[in-house]
């Protein structure tokens, strides 16, 4: 008898964004003439930078001739892209990361989900609350948690991110083995200082733990004092891996290209407490289960790392940051206490209402889709997240409508 993975039954009924999509679809069906502005899901709206399009076209043309055609590429990515990333994203900022420590993939979502395959089943996991749901759900699927009770899974150590701690959680009060961190944060938009990251790195070194650092929104950092990478912290290369993505930095959500950095020195431990290098484990995993990102996509990604590519991407991200600043300003003026929105595309807004009630109100009265904070965890209750990913005109229109709806 073929049996299902029963851990799936522990998952909350559906993925947050499917829930939202269902409510919006039902509303649209009942109100077919209402114009809906989507500031909910974190999907970008602007076209790829022209340098990427040009590189993409050239690479597609190469595929049209037997002499330049490419078949399977290296599972961990082409050297041309790995070297460009190592140089521009790390070495030029004084961070020692080599090209062969970078693994190209088709998304930080898959990588953050797949990585936990490398760890034992009975480790203790610390997960921020609120959090990008993928970290929690993939561990539930793997059977590393108990049942869900009142919005929390048994067995997980929740790191509460609240207004009181500036949405940067304190160190856990019991030992943990694996720690998920994400800065700039989805959903709160919070950033972590060098000193705050240092605490985590020191904790991981002391407790033989590993940090999974999700830096998918690193490109939104404009404050020069904030670290872009966990590897800017001394000693992090032994206790952390980092996830990056071109989804938000270069508009690749539909094109798909990301990468994971696993320093050669990064270690986990075997049952006897002896160190085991993580790099060869991930290499083995990827070579077995992944066949690489398509050649044209990697050429388009390489273009991001040219001087002109960097200029175009900065312009792209600046556009969304201008939206974020407007949302922050206008929601604050409406009397809400807001976080994020400065070095991040998300604004985390405190309300006196239940998250889903405010979601429904904004949809019904303003035709604006936000994300209910409770979908990201218990600490997100009575918050909503508004995303800056839309046109400036739509963001302005949405804010005008929210102002009217709430007045
Ligand atoms: N990590 C975080 C924190 C995200 O918010 C997202 C997407 O919204 C991702 C990873 C996924 O990135 P990708 O598009 O590369 O899969």
PDB file of N, CA and C and ligand atoms in Angstrom, residues 107-109 132 135 182 186 214 216-217 245 247-248 256 258 346, ligand 1:
ATOM      1  N   UNK A 107      16.300  29.455  -7.734  1.00  0.00           N
ATOM      2  CA  UNK A 107      15.512  30.226  -6.775  1.00  0.00           C
ATOM      3  C   UNK A 107      15.955  30.049  -5.343  1.00  0.00           C
ATOM      4  N   UNK A 108      15.880  31.129  -4.598  1.00  0.00           N
ATOM      5  CA  UNK A 108      16.188  31.049  -3.165  1.00  0.00           C
ATOM      6  C   UNK A 108      15.086  30.289  -2.437  1.00  0.00           C
ATOM      7  N   UNK A 109      13.882  30.283  -3.012  1.00  0.00           N
ATOM      8  CA  UNK A 109      12.799  29.522  -2.388  1.00  0.00           C
ATOM      9  C   UNK A 109      13.158  28.040  -2.351  1.00  0.00           C
ATOM     10  N   UNK A 132       9.114  34.239   6.661  1.00  0.00           N
ATOM     11  CA  UNK A 132       8.846  33.756   5.302  1.00  0.00           C
ATOM     12  C   UNK A 132       8.393  32.296   5.452  1.00  0.00           C
ATOM     13  N   UNK A 135      10.434  28.476   5.240  1.00  0.00           N
ATOM     14  CA  UNK A 135      11.356  27.839   6.203  1.00  0.00           C
ATOM     15  C   UNK A 135      10.590  26.874   7.110  1.00  0.00           C
ATOM     16  N   UNK A 182      16.734  36.297   8.346  1.00  0.00           N
ATOM     17  CA  UNK A 182      16.475  36.942   7.059  1.00  0.00           C
ATOM     18  C   UNK A 182      16.536  38.457   7.246  1.00  0.00           C
ATOM     19  N   UNK A 186      11.712  39.789   5.345  1.00  0.00           N
ATOM     20  CA  UNK A 186      10.358  39.584   4.852  1.00  0.00           C
ATOM     21  C   UNK A 186       9.648  38.833   5.993  1.00  0.00           C
ATOM     22  N   UNK A 214      19.196  34.385   4.957  1.00  0.00           N
ATOM     23  CA  UNK A 214      18.502  34.703   3.709  1.00  0.00           C
ATOM     24  C   UNK A 214      18.663  36.193   3.423  1.00  0.00           C
ATOM     25  N   UNK A 216      17.869  37.668   0.470  1.00  0.00           N
ATOM     26  CA  UNK A 216      17.176  37.894  -0.809  1.00  0.00           C
ATOM     27  C   UNK A 216      16.887  39.375  -1.070  1.00  0.00           C
ATOM     28  N   UNK A 217      16.853  40.186   0.001  1.00  0.00           N
ATOM     29  CA  UNK A 217      16.515  41.619  -0.159  1.00  0.00           C
ATOM     30  C   UNK A 217      17.709  42.534   0.098  1.00  0.00           C
ATOM     31  N   UNK A 245      19.270  36.104  -4.237  1.00  0.00           N
ATOM     32  CA  UNK A 245      18.371  35.906  -5.364  1.00  0.00           C
ATOM     33  C   UNK A 245      18.432  37.108  -6.285  1.00  0.00           C
ATOM     34  N   UNK A 247      15.809  37.725  -8.007  1.00  0.00           N
ATOM     35  CA  UNK A 247      14.377  37.990  -8.196  1.00  0.00           C
ATOM     36  C   UNK A 247      14.030  39.453  -7.963  1.00  0.00           C
ATOM     37  N   UNK A 248      14.520  39.990  -6.851  1.00  0.00           N
ATOM     38  CA  UNK A 248      14.140  41.359  -6.518  1.00  0.00           C
ATOM     39  C   UNK A 248      15.203  42.348  -6.975  1.00  0.00           C
ATOM     40  N   UNK A 256      14.018  33.395 -13.123  1.00  0.00           N
ATOM     41  CA  UNK A 256      14.531  32.412 -12.179  1.00  0.00           C
ATOM     42  C   UNK A 256      16.053  32.294 -12.189  1.00  0.00           C
ATOM     43  N   UNK A 258      19.115  32.420  -8.862  1.00  0.00           N
ATOM     44  CA  UNK A 258      19.482  32.750  -7.492  1.00  0.00           C
ATOM     45  C   UNK A 258      20.796  32.028  -7.200  1.00  0.00           C
ATOM     46  N   UNK A 346       9.275  46.199   2.016  1.00  0.00           N
ATOM     47  CA  UNK A 346       8.063  45.889   2.762  1.00  0.00           C
ATOM     48  C   UNK A 346       7.836  46.868   3.901  1.00  0.00           C
TER      49      UNK A 346
HETATM   50  N1  LIG B   1      13.527  34.454   0.486  1.00  0.00           N
HETATM   51  C1  LIG B   1      12.665  35.388   0.871  1.00  0.00           C
HETATM   52  C2  LIG B   1      12.777  35.961   2.227  1.00  0.00           C
HETATM   53  C3  LIG B   1      11.640  35.801   0.004  1.00  0.00           C
HETATM   54  O1  LIG B   1      10.765  36.717   0.413  1.00  0.00           O
HETATM   55  C4  LIG B   1      11.548  35.238  -1.272  1.00  0.00           C
HETATM   56  C5  LIG B   1      10.496  35.626  -2.229  1.00  0.00           C
HETATM   57  O2  LIG B   1       9.617  36.371  -2.035  1.00  0.00           O
HETATM   58  C6  LIG B   1      12.470  34.267  -1.616  1.00  0.00           C
HETATM   59  C7  LIG B   1      13.444  33.895  -0.728  1.00  0.00           C
HETATM   60  C8  LIG B   1      12.332  33.561  -2.932  1.00  0.00           C
HETATM   61  O3  LIG B   1      13.204  34.001  -3.875  1.00  0.00           O
HETATM   62  P1  LIG B   1      13.269  33.316  -5.299  1.00  0.00           P
HETATM   63  O4  LIG B   1      12.384  34.094  -6.199  1.00  0.00           O
HETATM   64  O5  LIG B   1      14.723  33.420  -5.661  1.00  0.00           O
HETATM   65  O6  LIG B   1      12.838  31.898  -5.183  1.00  0.00           O
END
